mmCIF file of C-alpha atoms in Angstrom:
data_model
loop_
_atom_site.group_PDB
_atom_site.id
_atom_site.type_symbol
_atom_site.label_atom_id
_atom_site.label_comp_id
_atom_site.label_asym_id
_atom_site.label_seq_id
_atom_site.Cartn_x
_atom_site.Cartn_y
_atom_site.Cartn_z
ATOM 1 C CA MET S 1 196.058 103.654 119.092
ATOM 2 C CA GLU S 2 197.896 106.986 119.221
ATOM 3 C CA THR S 3 196.084 109.999 117.753
ATOM 4 C CA VAL S 4 197.821 113.198 116.674
ATOM 5 C CA PHE S 5 195.933 116.506 116.697
ATOM 6 C CA TYR S 6 197.374 119.310 114.544
ATOM 7 C CA PRO S 7 197.207 123.116 114.567
ATOM 8 C CA ALA S 8 194.212 124.134 112.436
ATOM 9 C CA SER S 9 191.520 126.710 111.874
ATOM 10 C CA LEU S 10 187.982 125.625 112.771
ATOM 11 C CA ARG S 11 185.052 127.114 110.888
ATOM 12 C CA GLY S 12 181.406 126.228 110.352
ATOM 13 C CA VAL S 13 177.831 125.943 111.632
ATOM 14 C CA VAL S 14 177.171 122.757 113.587
ATOM 15 C CA GLN S 15 174.401 121.105 115.586
ATOM 16 C CA ALA S 16 175.088 120.378 119.250
ATOM 17 C CA PRO S 17 174.586 116.703 120.149
ATOM 18 C CA PRO S 18 171.479 115.883 122.217
ATOM 19 C CA SER S 19 171.722 116.408 125.962
ATOM 20 C CA LYS S 20 172.962 113.281 127.699
ATOM 21 C CA SER S 21 171.672 114.403 131.088
ATOM 22 C CA GLU S 22 168.181 115.172 129.748
ATOM 23 C CA CYS S 23 168.108 111.865 127.892
ATOM 24 C CA GLN S 24 169.055 109.809 130.947
ATOM 25 C CA ARG S 25 166.281 111.341 133.033
ATOM 26 C CA ARG S 26 163.650 110.904 130.348
ATOM 27 C CA MET S 27 164.664 107.272 129.814
ATOM 28 C CA ILE S 28 164.025 106.534 133.485
ATOM 29 C CA CYS S 29 160.626 108.224 133.420
ATOM 30 C CA ALA S 30 159.705 106.312 130.266
ATOM 31 C CA ALA S 31 160.735 103.011 131.859
ATOM 32 C CA MET S 32 158.386 103.609 134.784
ATOM 33 C CA THR S 33 155.170 103.685 132.720
ATOM 34 C CA PRO S 34 153.460 100.828 130.796
ATOM 35 C CA ALA S 35 152.595 103.194 127.945
ATOM 36 C CA ALA S 36 154.989 103.927 125.087
ATOM 37 C CA THR S 37 157.245 106.989 125.156
ATOM 38 C CA CYS S 38 159.127 108.333 122.140
ATOM 39 C CA LEU S 39 162.478 110.058 122.724
ATOM 40 C CA GLN S 40 164.561 111.657 119.982
ATOM 41 C CA PRO S 41 167.241 112.272 118.889
ATOM 42 C CA LEU S 42 169.380 109.763 120.798
ATOM 43 C CA ASP S 43 173.166 109.736 120.515
ATOM 44 C CA PRO S 44 174.765 106.254 120.581
ATOM 45 C CA ALA S 45 177.043 107.169 123.488
ATOM 46 C CA GLU S 46 178.212 104.486 125.912
ATOM 47 C CA ASP S 47 176.528 106.221 128.857
ATOM 48 C CA ILE S 48 173.182 106.151 127.005
ATOM 49 C CA GLU S 49 173.691 102.488 126.118
ATOM 50 C CA ALA S 50 174.300 101.811 129.827
ATOM 51 C CA PHE S 51 170.959 103.411 130.686
ATOM 52 C CA GLN S 52 169.235 101.318 128.033
ATOM 53 C CA ARG S 53 170.687 98.134 129.529
ATOM 54 C CA CYS S 54 169.552 99.176 133.001
ATOM 55 C CA ILE S 55 165.953 99.972 132.079
ATOM 56 C CA GLN S 56 165.744 96.722 130.110
ATOM 57 C CA ALA S 57 166.982 94.839 133.185
ATOM 58 C CA LEU S 58 164.048 96.431 135.029
ATOM 59 C CA GLY S 59 161.550 95.131 132.454
ATOM 60 C CA ALA S 60 161.350 97.934 129.901
ATOM 61 C CA LYS S 61 161.199 97.305 126.159
ATOM 62 C CA VAL S 62 163.274 99.576 123.923
ATOM 63 C CA ILE S 63 162.863 99.830 120.148
ATOM 64 C CA ARG S 64 165.554 101.885 118.406
ATOM 65 C CA GLN S 65 165.022 103.203 114.896
ATOM 66 C CA GLY S 66 167.748 105.549 113.722
ATOM 67 C CA ASP S 67 168.060 108.292 116.348
ATOM 68 C CA GLN S 68 164.636 107.566 117.830
ATOM 69 C CA ALA S 69 163.792 105.294 120.756
ATOM 70 C CA VAL S 70 160.355 104.056 121.784
ATOM 71 C CA ILE S 71 160.376 102.888 125.401
ATOM 72 C CA THR S 72 157.607 100.857 127.025
ATOM 73 C CA GLY S 73 157.940 100.232 130.739
ATOM 74 C CA GLY S 74 157.086 96.938 132.389
ATOM 75 C CA ALA S 75 156.945 95.150 129.027
ATOM 76 C CA ALA S 76 158.822 92.098 130.339
ATOM 77 C CA PRO S 77 158.469 90.170 133.600
ATOM 78 C CA LEU S 78 160.683 91.722 136.249
ATOM 79 C CA ARG S 79 163.275 89.247 137.483
ATOM 80 C CA PRO S 80 164.153 89.251 141.181
ATOM 81 C CA ALA S 81 167.594 90.655 141.945
ATOM 82 C CA PRO S 82 168.271 91.778 138.360
ATOM 83 C CA THR S 83 171.757 92.504 137.067
ATOM 84 C CA LEU S 84 172.278 96.069 135.880
ATOM 85 C CA ASP S 85 175.424 96.689 133.823
ATOM 86 C CA CYS S 86 176.244 100.369 134.468
ATOM 87 C CA GLY S 87 179.313 100.509 132.261
ATOM 88 C CA GLU S 88 181.310 103.483 133.548
ATOM 89 C CA SER S 89 178.256 105.668 134.165
ATOM 90 C CA GLY S 90 178.090 107.162 137.638
ATOM 91 C CA ALA S 91 174.586 108.457 136.887
ATOM 92 C CA ALA S 92 173.362 104.941 136.043
ATOM 93 C CA LEU S 93 174.669 103.555 139.340
ATOM 94 C CA ARG S 94 173.341 106.377 141.491
ATOM 95 C CA PHE S 95 169.972 106.729 139.757
ATOM 96 C CA PHE S 96 169.090 103.047 139.509
ATOM 97 C CA LEU S 97 170.273 101.820 142.913
ATOM 98 C CA PRO S 98 167.391 103.337 144.922
ATOM 99 C CA ILE S 99 164.924 102.569 142.105
ATOM 100 C CA THR S 100 165.955 98.913 142.229
ATOM 101 C CA LEU S 101 165.552 98.810 146.010
ATOM 102 C CA CYS S 102 161.982 100.029 145.525
ATOM 103 C CA MET S 103 161.038 97.750 142.610
ATOM 104 C CA THR S 104 162.802 94.451 143.267
ATOM 105 C CA LYS S 105 164.242 94.579 146.789
ATOM 106 C CA GLY S 106 167.742 94.753 145.395
ATOM 107 C CA GLY S 107 169.985 93.622 142.586
ATOM 108 C CA GLN S 108 173.573 93.585 141.459
ATOM 109 C CA PHE S 109 175.330 96.385 139.631
ATOM 110 C CA VAL S 110 178.267 95.706 137.329
ATOM 111 C CA LEU S 111 180.796 98.556 137.457
ATOM 112 C CA HIS S 112 183.502 99.017 134.835
ATOM 113 C CA GLY S 113 186.609 101.180 134.716
ATOM 114 C CA GLY S 114 186.932 103.521 137.667
ATOM 115 C CA LEU S 115 183.241 103.475 138.562
ATOM 116 C CA SER S 116 183.785 101.371 141.677
ATOM 117 C CA ARG S 117 185.986 104.167 143.061
ATOM 118 C CA ARG S 118 183.317 106.842 142.736
ATOM 119 C CA PRO S 119 181.902 107.893 146.144
ATOM 120 C CA MET S 120 178.809 105.957 147.283
ATOM 121 C CA ALA S 121 178.908 106.508 151.058
ATOM 122 C CA ILE S 122 175.810 108.743 150.909
ATOM 123 C CA TYR S 123 173.632 105.771 149.901
ATOM 124 C CA GLN S 124 175.351 103.390 152.297
ATOM 125 C CA ASP S 125 174.640 105.751 155.183
ATOM 126 C CA LEU S 126 170.972 106.012 154.139
ATOM 127 C CA PHE S 127 170.128 102.420 153.256
ATOM 128 C CA VAL S 128 172.263 100.168 155.475
ATOM 129 C CA PRO S 129 170.511 101.452 158.649
ATOM 130 C CA GLN S 130 167.228 100.505 156.906
ATOM 131 C CA GLY S 131 168.428 96.906 156.759
ATOM 132 C CA VAL S 132 169.821 96.883 153.214
ATOM 133 C CA ARG S 133 172.772 94.536 152.765
ATOM 134 C CA TRP S 134 175.644 96.028 150.795
ATOM 135 C CA HIS S 135 178.557 94.041 149.347
ATOM 136 C CA MET S 136 181.229 94.974 146.791
ATOM 137 C CA SER S 137 183.250 92.236 145.083
ATOM 138 C CA GLU S 138 185.310 91.661 141.954
ATOM 139 C CA GLY S 139 183.476 90.192 138.987
ATOM 140 C CA VAL S 140 184.622 88.915 135.607
ATOM 141 C CA ASP S 141 187.046 90.824 133.366
ATOM 142 C CA GLY S 142 188.125 93.025 136.265
ATOM 143 C CA ALA S 143 184.714 94.657 136.667
ATOM 144 C CA ALA S 144 183.444 95.230 140.180
ATOM 145 C CA VAL S 145 180.038 93.993 141.296
ATOM 146 C CA LEU S 146 177.986 95.809 143.917
ATOM 147 C CA LYS S 147 175.215 93.676 145.421
ATOM 148 C CA VAL S 148 172.434 95.309 147.402
ATOM 149 C CA GLN S 149 169.606 93.390 149.014
ATOM 150 C CA GLY S 150 166.669 94.738 150.944
ATOM 151 C CA HIS S 151 163.807 97.165 150.569
ATOM 152 C CA MET S 152 164.012 100.916 150.624
ATOM 153 C CA GLN S 153 161.678 102.420 153.196
ATOM 154 C CA ALA S 154 159.844 105.721 153.114
ATOM 155 C CA GLY S 155 160.993 108.319 155.605
ATOM 156 C CA ASP S 156 162.612 111.695 156.074
ATOM 157 C CA PHE S 157 165.766 111.955 153.980
ATOM 158 C CA LEU S 158 168.359 114.630 154.728
ATOM 159 C CA LEU S 159 171.309 115.094 152.368
ATOM 160 C CA PRO S 160 174.192 117.570 152.327
ATOM 161 C CA GLY S 161 174.132 119.878 149.354
ATOM 162 C CA ASN S 162 177.829 119.576 148.550
ATOM 163 C CA VAL S 163 177.602 116.011 147.208
ATOM 164 C CA SER S 164 176.848 114.864 143.687
ATOM 165 C CA SER S 165 173.322 115.831 142.653
ATOM 166 C CA GLN S 166 172.989 112.289 141.268
ATOM 167 C CA PHE S 167 172.217 111.029 144.795
ATOM 168 C CA ILE S 168 169.442 113.586 145.118
ATOM 169 C CA SER S 169 167.999 112.770 141.711
ATOM 170 C CA GLY S 170 168.132 109.043 142.456
ATOM 171 C CA LEU S 171 165.940 109.539 145.522
ATOM 172 C CA MET S 172 163.566 111.804 143.595
ATOM 173 C CA PHE S 173 162.979 109.072 141.007
ATOM 174 C CA ALA S 174 162.543 106.318 143.599
ATOM 175 C CA LEU S 175 160.527 107.815 146.475
ATOM 176 C CA PRO S 176 157.273 108.240 144.480
ATOM 177 C CA LEU S 177 157.305 104.452 143.900
ATOM 178 C CA LEU S 178 156.962 103.662 147.632
ATOM 179 C CA GLN S 179 153.592 103.229 149.285
ATOM 180 C CA GLU S 180 154.100 105.831 151.990
ATOM 181 C CA THR S 181 154.923 109.539 151.901
ATOM 182 C CA SER S 182 158.502 110.737 152.348
ATOM 183 C CA THR S 183 160.281 114.047 152.711
ATOM 184 C CA LEU S 184 163.556 115.031 151.100
ATOM 185 C CA GLN S 185 165.694 117.967 152.194
ATOM 186 C CA VAL S 186 169.018 119.148 150.779
ATOM 187 C CA LEU S 187 171.105 121.323 153.086
ATOM 188 C CA PRO S 188 172.841 124.431 151.742
ATOM 189 C CA PRO S 189 175.092 125.186 150.038
ATOM 190 C CA VAL S 190 173.531 123.224 147.176
ATOM 191 C CA GLU S 191 175.884 122.370 144.316
ATOM 192 C CA SER S 192 174.863 121.348 140.778
ATOM 193 C CA ALA S 193 171.410 122.828 141.335
ATOM 194 C CA GLY S 194 170.742 122.829 137.590
ATOM 195 C CA TYR S 195 170.799 119.025 137.516
ATOM 196 C CA ILE S 196 168.306 118.872 140.379
ATOM 197 C CA HIS S 197 165.944 121.218 138.548
ATOM 198 C CA MET S 198 166.366 119.136 135.387
ATOM 199 C CA THR S 199 165.173 116.084 137.339
ATOM 200 C CA LEU S 200 162.243 118.019 138.804
ATOM 201 C CA GLU S 201 161.200 119.118 135.314
ATOM 202 C CA ALA S 202 161.362 115.563 133.935
ATOM 203 C CA LEU S 203 159.299 114.252 136.860
ATOM 204 C CA ALA S 204 156.684 116.987 136.505
ATOM 205 C CA ASN S 205 156.356 116.241 132.776
ATOM 206 C CA SER S 206 155.723 112.599 133.709
ATOM 207 C CA GLY S 207 152.955 113.406 136.195
ATOM 208 C CA ILE S 208 155.004 112.962 139.388
ATOM 209 C CA VAL S 209 154.296 115.408 142.209
ATOM 210 C CA LEU S 210 156.961 116.728 144.571
ATOM 211 C CA GLU S 211 155.397 119.274 146.907
ATOM 212 C CA GLU S 212 157.831 122.066 147.678
ATOM 213 C CA LEU S 213 157.938 122.856 151.398
ATOM 214 C CA GLY S 214 160.798 125.328 151.214
ATOM 215 C CA PRO S 215 164.133 125.837 149.451
ATOM 216 C CA TYR S 216 165.309 122.355 148.432
ATOM 217 C CA ARG S 217 162.792 120.635 150.695
ATOM 218 C CA TRP S 218 159.962 118.494 149.336
ATOM 219 C CA ARG S 219 157.103 116.299 150.496
ATOM 220 C CA ILE S 220 156.898 113.322 148.140
ATOM 221 C CA PRO S 221 153.638 111.332 148.239
ATOM 222 C CA GLY S 222 153.995 107.609 147.683
ATOM 223 C CA ASN S 223 152.083 105.277 145.370
ATOM 224 C CA GLN S 224 152.395 107.666 142.421
ATOM 225 C CA THR S 225 152.159 106.606 138.770
ATOM 226 C CA TYR S 226 154.496 107.778 136.043
ATOM 227 C CA ARG S 227 152.789 109.066 132.877
ATOM 228 C CA ALA S 228 154.166 108.650 129.354
ATOM 229 C CA ALA S 229 155.456 111.888 127.828
ATOM 230 C CA ASP S 230 157.154 112.036 124.415
ATOM 231 C CA PHE S 231 160.141 114.358 124.384
ATOM 232 C CA SER S 232 162.457 115.990 121.846
ATOM 233 C CA LEU S 233 165.888 116.237 123.417
ATOM 234 C CA PRO S 234 167.608 119.649 123.348
ATOM 235 C CA GLY S 235 171.259 120.203 122.562
ATOM 236 C CA ASP S 236 173.848 119.484 125.244
ATOM 237 C CA TYR S 237 175.493 122.562 126.773
ATOM 238 C CA SER S 238 178.361 120.558 128.281
ATOM 239 C CA HIS S 239 179.367 119.409 124.782
ATOM 240 C CA GLY S 240 178.399 122.663 123.100
ATOM 241 C CA ALA S 241 180.740 124.405 125.558
ATOM 242 C CA VAL S 242 183.711 122.725 123.871
ATOM 243 C CA LEU S 243 182.807 124.463 120.610
ATOM 244 C CA LEU S 244 181.920 127.748 122.298
ATOM 245 C CA CYS S 245 185.314 127.806 124.026
ATOM 246 C CA ALA S 246 186.931 127.148 120.657
ATOM 247 C CA GLY S 247 185.107 130.239 119.402
ATOM 248 C CA ALA S 248 186.499 132.283 122.299
ATOM 249 C CA LEU S 249 189.970 131.077 121.288
ATOM 250 C CA GLY S 250 189.597 132.569 117.824
ATOM 251 C CA HIS S 251 187.757 129.992 115.728
ATOM 252 C CA ASP S 252 184.665 130.835 113.649
ATOM 253 C CA ILE S 253 182.017 128.424 114.954
ATOM 254 C CA THR S 254 178.244 128.792 115.260
ATOM 255 C CA VAL S 255 176.450 126.203 117.413
ATOM 256 C CA ARG S 256 172.803 125.348 116.846
ATOM 257 C CA GLY S 257 170.324 123.500 119.046
ATOM 258 C CA LEU S 258 171.235 124.998 122.440
ATOM 259 C CA ARG S 259 167.975 126.238 123.889
ATOM 260 C CA GLN S 260 167.690 129.312 126.058
ATOM 261 C CA ASP S 261 164.826 127.801 128.087
ATOM 262 C CA THR S 262 166.800 124.998 129.693
ATOM 263 C CA GLN S 263 167.541 123.683 133.167
ATOM 264 C CA GLN S 264 171.032 122.596 132.098
ATOM 265 C CA GLY S 265 173.460 124.146 134.537
ATOM 266 C CA ASP S 266 176.243 124.087 131.946
ATOM 267 C CA ARG S 267 174.560 126.990 130.170
ATOM 268 C CA ALA S 268 176.742 128.911 132.649
ATOM 269 C CA ILE S 269 179.499 128.624 130.026
ATOM 270 C CA LEU S 270 178.006 131.728 128.375
ATOM 271 C CA ARG S 271 178.420 133.686 131.609
ATOM 272 C CA TYR S 272 181.955 132.418 132.155
ATOM 273 C CA LEU S 273 183.096 133.327 128.644
ATOM 274 C CA THR S 274 181.532 136.770 128.987
ATOM 275 C CA GLN S 275 183.465 137.261 132.233
ATOM 276 C CA LEU S 276 186.656 136.474 130.322
ATOM 277 C CA GLY S 277 185.871 139.201 127.813
ATOM 278 C CA ALA S 278 184.480 137.093 124.968
ATOM 279 C CA GLN S 279 181.536 138.324 122.911
ATOM 280 C CA VAL S 280 178.484 136.065 123.002
ATOM 281 C CA ASP S 281 175.859 136.453 120.267
ATOM 282 C CA GLU S 282 172.693 134.411 120.806
ATOM 283 C CA THR S 283 169.420 133.963 118.953
ATOM 284 C CA ASP S 284 166.620 131.490 119.616
ATOM 285 C CA ASP S 285 168.520 128.569 118.105
ATOM 286 C CA MET S 286 172.117 129.696 117.484
ATOM 287 C CA ILE S 287 175.070 130.807 119.596
ATOM 288 C CA LYS S 288 178.316 132.276 118.327
ATOM 289 C CA VAL S 289 181.230 133.254 120.563
ATOM 290 C CA ARG S 290 184.042 135.561 119.473
ATOM 291 C CA GLY S 291 187.268 135.998 121.408
ATOM 292 C CA GLY S 292 189.459 139.031 120.984
ATOM 293 C CA SER S 293 191.243 140.366 124.041
ATOM 294 C CA LEU S 294 190.501 137.882 126.823
ATOM 295 C CA HIS S 295 191.370 138.754 130.422
ATOM 296 C CA GLY S 296 191.493 136.856 133.687
ATOM 297 C CA ALA S 297 188.539 136.552 136.060
ATOM 298 C CA VAL S 298 187.367 134.804 139.221
ATOM 299 C CA MET S 299 184.714 132.168 138.518
ATOM 300 C CA ASP S 300 182.914 129.698 140.761
ATOM 301 C CA ILE S 301 182.491 126.448 138.812
ATOM 302 C CA ARG S 302 181.353 124.114 141.592
ATOM 303 C CA ASP S 303 178.076 123.486 139.726
ATOM 304 C CA CYS S 304 179.745 122.642 136.401
ATOM 305 C CA PRO S 305 182.446 119.935 136.696
ATOM 306 C CA ASP S 306 182.097 119.001 133.022
ATOM 307 C CA LEU S 307 183.186 122.464 131.882
ATOM 308 C CA LEU S 308 186.556 122.510 133.636
ATOM 309 C CA PRO S 309 189.024 121.259 130.971
ATOM 310 C CA CYS S 310 187.935 123.451 128.050
ATOM 311 C CA LEU S 311 187.176 126.454 130.248
ATOM 312 C CA ALA S 312 190.620 126.190 131.871
ATOM 313 C CA LEU S 313 192.178 125.980 128.399
ATOM 314 C CA THR S 314 190.404 129.207 127.440
ATOM 315 C CA CYS S 315 191.563 130.890 130.649
ATOM 316 C CA GLN S 316 195.136 129.833 129.875
ATOM 317 C CA LEU S 317 195.105 132.127 126.814
ATOM 318 C CA ALA S 318 193.568 135.061 128.723
ATOM 319 C CA GLN S 319 195.798 137.886 129.935
ATOM 320 C CA GLY S 320 196.505 138.006 133.645
ATOM 321 C CA GLU S 321 195.418 135.579 136.343
ATOM 322 C CA THR S 322 192.232 133.515 136.512
ATOM 323 C CA ARG S 323 190.982 131.731 139.601
ATOM 324 C CA LEU S 324 188.500 128.880 139.206
ATOM 325 C CA VAL S 325 187.010 128.218 142.640
ATOM 326 C CA GLY S 326 184.849 125.392 143.962
ATOM 327 C CA CYS S 327 186.850 122.653 142.245
ATOM 328 C CA ASP S 328 186.843 119.943 144.938
ATOM 329 C CA ARG S 329 184.243 117.694 143.294
ATOM 330 C CA HIS S 330 186.166 117.730 140.024
ATOM 331 C CA ARG S 331 188.537 115.225 141.601
ATOM 332 C CA TRP S 332 185.786 112.568 141.639
ATOM 333 C CA LYS S 333 184.779 112.332 137.994
ATOM 334 C CA GLU S 334 185.997 109.563 135.661
ATOM 335 C CA THR S 335 189.455 110.558 136.891
ATOM 336 C CA ASP S 336 190.894 113.332 139.014
ATOM 337 C CA ARG S 337 189.819 115.864 136.400
ATOM 338 C CA LEU S 338 191.329 118.758 138.324
ATOM 339 C CA GLU S 339 194.819 117.266 138.391
ATOM 340 C CA GLY S 340 194.497 115.923 134.851
ATOM 341 C CA THR S 341 193.696 119.388 133.510
ATOM 342 C CA ARG S 342 196.599 120.949 135.419
ATOM 343 C CA LYS S 343 199.097 118.430 134.098
ATOM 344 C CA MET S 344 197.907 118.746 130.513
ATOM 345 C CA LEU S 345 197.988 122.541 130.365
ATOM 346 C CA ASN S 346 201.383 122.766 132.054
ATOM 347 C CA LYS S 347 202.833 120.210 129.650
ATOM 348 C CA LEU S 348 201.570 122.282 126.722
ATOM 349 C CA GLY S 349 203.424 125.322 128.025
ATOM 350 C CA GLY S 350 200.807 126.849 130.302
ATOM 351 C CA TYR S 351 200.980 127.808 133.970
ATOM 352 C CA VAL S 352 198.461 126.196 136.314
ATOM 353 C CA GLN S 353 198.562 125.658 140.070
ATOM 354 C CA ILE S 354 196.077 124.060 142.466
ATOM 355 C CA GLN S 355 195.598 125.508 145.926
ATOM 356 C CA GLY S 356 192.908 123.841 148.002
ATOM 357 C CA ASP S 357 189.718 123.847 145.956
ATOM 358 C CA GLU S 358 191.007 126.517 143.565
ATOM 359 C CA MET S 359 192.712 126.290 140.196
ATOM 360 C CA ILE S 360 194.946 129.293 139.539
ATOM 361 C CA ILE S 361 195.810 129.946 135.900
ATOM 362 C CA LYS S 362 198.331 132.546 134.760
ATOM 363 C CA GLY S 363 197.723 133.501 131.159
ATOM 364 C CA VAL S 364 200.298 132.916 128.434
ATOM 365 C CA ASP S 365 200.529 134.349 124.919
ATOM 366 C CA SER S 366 200.612 130.947 123.238
ATOM 367 C CA LEU S 367 200.914 127.218 123.860
ATOM 368 C CA LYS S 368 203.797 125.298 122.339
ATOM 369 C CA GLY S 369 202.503 121.723 122.079
ATOM 370 C CA GLY S 370 204.817 119.176 120.509
ATOM 371 C CA VAL S 371 204.220 116.701 123.353
ATOM 372 C CA THR S 372 202.211 113.621 124.240
ATOM 373 C CA VAL S 373 199.519 114.340 126.819
ATOM 374 C CA ASN S 374 197.843 111.841 129.119
ATOM 375 C CA THR S 375 194.075 112.319 128.866
ATOM 376 C CA GLN S 376 193.542 109.619 131.515
ATOM 377 C CA GLN S 377 190.625 107.998 129.661
ATOM 378 C CA ASP S 378 188.532 111.102 130.430
ATOM 379 C CA HIS S 379 186.367 112.156 127.486
ATOM 380 C CA ARG S 380 186.397 115.807 128.606
ATOM 381 C CA LEU S 381 190.203 115.882 128.634
ATOM 382 C CA VAL S 382 190.342 114.337 125.157
ATOM 383 C CA MET S 383 188.082 117.074 123.784
ATOM 384 C CA ALA S 384 190.135 119.775 125.497
ATOM 385 C CA ALA S 385 193.332 118.316 124.010
ATOM 386 C CA ALA S 386 191.791 118.352 120.523
ATOM 387 C CA VAL S 387 190.812 122.025 120.849
ATOM 388 C CA ALA S 388 194.177 122.917 122.401
ATOM 389 C CA ALA S 389 196.026 121.433 119.430
ATOM 390 C CA THR S 390 194.304 123.823 117.031
ATOM 391 C CA ILE S 391 195.967 126.821 118.712
ATOM 392 C CA CYS S 392 199.304 125.221 119.597
ATOM 393 C CA GLN S 393 202.497 125.854 117.654
ATOM 394 C CA GLU S 394 203.101 122.116 117.240
ATOM 395 C CA PRO S 395 200.865 119.003 117.191
ATOM 396 C CA ILE S 396 199.659 117.174 120.285
ATOM 397 C CA ARG S 397 199.711 113.409 120.671
ATOM 398 C CA THR S 398 197.468 111.370 122.927
ATOM 399 C CA ALA S 399 197.551 107.621 123.430
ATOM 400 C CA ASP S 400 193.852 106.844 123.149
ATOM 401 C CA VAL S 401 190.710 108.762 122.177
ATOM 402 C CA SER S 402 188.245 105.905 122.748
ATOM 403 C CA ALA S 403 186.981 107.696 125.883
ATOM 404 C CA LEU S 404 184.990 109.925 123.493
ATOM 405 C CA ASN S 405 182.588 107.019 123.027
ATOM 406 C CA LYS S 406 181.416 107.517 126.594
ATOM 407 C CA SER S 407 179.482 110.681 125.832
ATOM 408 C CA TRP S 408 180.116 111.987 122.300
ATOM 409 C CA PRO S 409 181.168 109.328 119.765
ATOM 410 C CA GLY S 410 180.615 111.766 116.894
ATOM 411 C CA PHE S 411 183.061 114.364 118.192
ATOM 412 C CA LEU S 412 185.989 113.527 115.905
ATOM 413 C CA SER S 413 183.757 113.491 112.842
ATOM 414 C CA LEU S 414 182.389 116.934 113.687
ATOM 415 C CA TYR S 415 185.890 118.175 114.568
ATOM 416 C CA ARG S 416 187.119 117.199 111.112
ATOM 417 C CA GLN S 417 184.000 118.692 109.516
ATOM 418 C CA LEU S 418 184.985 122.027 111.054
ATOM 419 C CA GLY S 419 188.516 121.753 109.674
ATOM 420 C CA GLY S 420 190.251 120.016 112.570
ATOM 421 C CA GLN S 421 193.029 117.589 111.713
ATOM 422 C CA ALA S 422 193.391 114.346 113.631
ATOM 423 C CA ARG S 423 195.319 111.296 112.451
#
């Protein structure tokens, strides 16, 4: 159903939703121990529901009460070759595939939407030479099914650093489950380092040891046991960034729940907005961003693909030219996020070009709007369109906002709470 976003003034103090990336990692750790782990608060996002289905397929029991989940690993007999429905979550596919090869000697993964087109060659190159059989086919309702069969073997694993950190995290979760010791090395330059450190922190909190041998090189003993560790989830910087960018564009928004002591790489949004000339005021639990006279800058965003749409929107209203570099991996998200952002901003009256792995944005005084934009079923583009409409001269239409359910189903409610208008 078509949704229309209108020009509006946003104002208020709001709580950032819980971190999806932190939650996913803690759910895996909880599913690996027979003791009970309490996680809270959980957001009912589709990506989180996909993780719940996957850990249940691997024998975990999940009890949900309100925004709290109690997870007990190994509570049900583990079926051979289980079926894991990953929804459209790339993290679910890449985290659970090596775990499944360790626990059950394989399984089948149901992939919806564009998930089957997300790169997986890194795992194929690692596991097929170990004797793992790998077959992709079409399942029911148009979903793809990836079947893997075999057993992951310990060894020396070498990965390039310019691939998704989800491959690296997947190995980190799985290798401690093997009987023998392994090593894992990531070659520089290492992208999305914050996500790797987030995984290391979750593993350490669960009693898993990765012995650091050097920069991004670890010795990982086998036969380790995960330990239950209750956890209160912090706010999500990738979602909070949407509101912080809105602040830089002139709205009066204070965001609570974004911790300073975090491994979330998307905290870089504070640095990016400062580079653009915005004023960032931060206390222990609150962040407020004020705009004013924004100016162009050169920013490397290779570690933060989720920030691109709203950050690019903010740059579009900055004076002069902005260059966002390191954008190659943004083409391999739910959609080609790089091209989707370019098309949307240009249609709104902006000026964006792509040259190689760079997005070049020439600032404009205002955006006209009055058009229908294609958000390509990308939740980040939908949020950027909603914020863009508030500062446009005319409303923006988009065909479908259901993609918000993937990561932040409460976004529209909060948007309206702040004064946003969407019909």
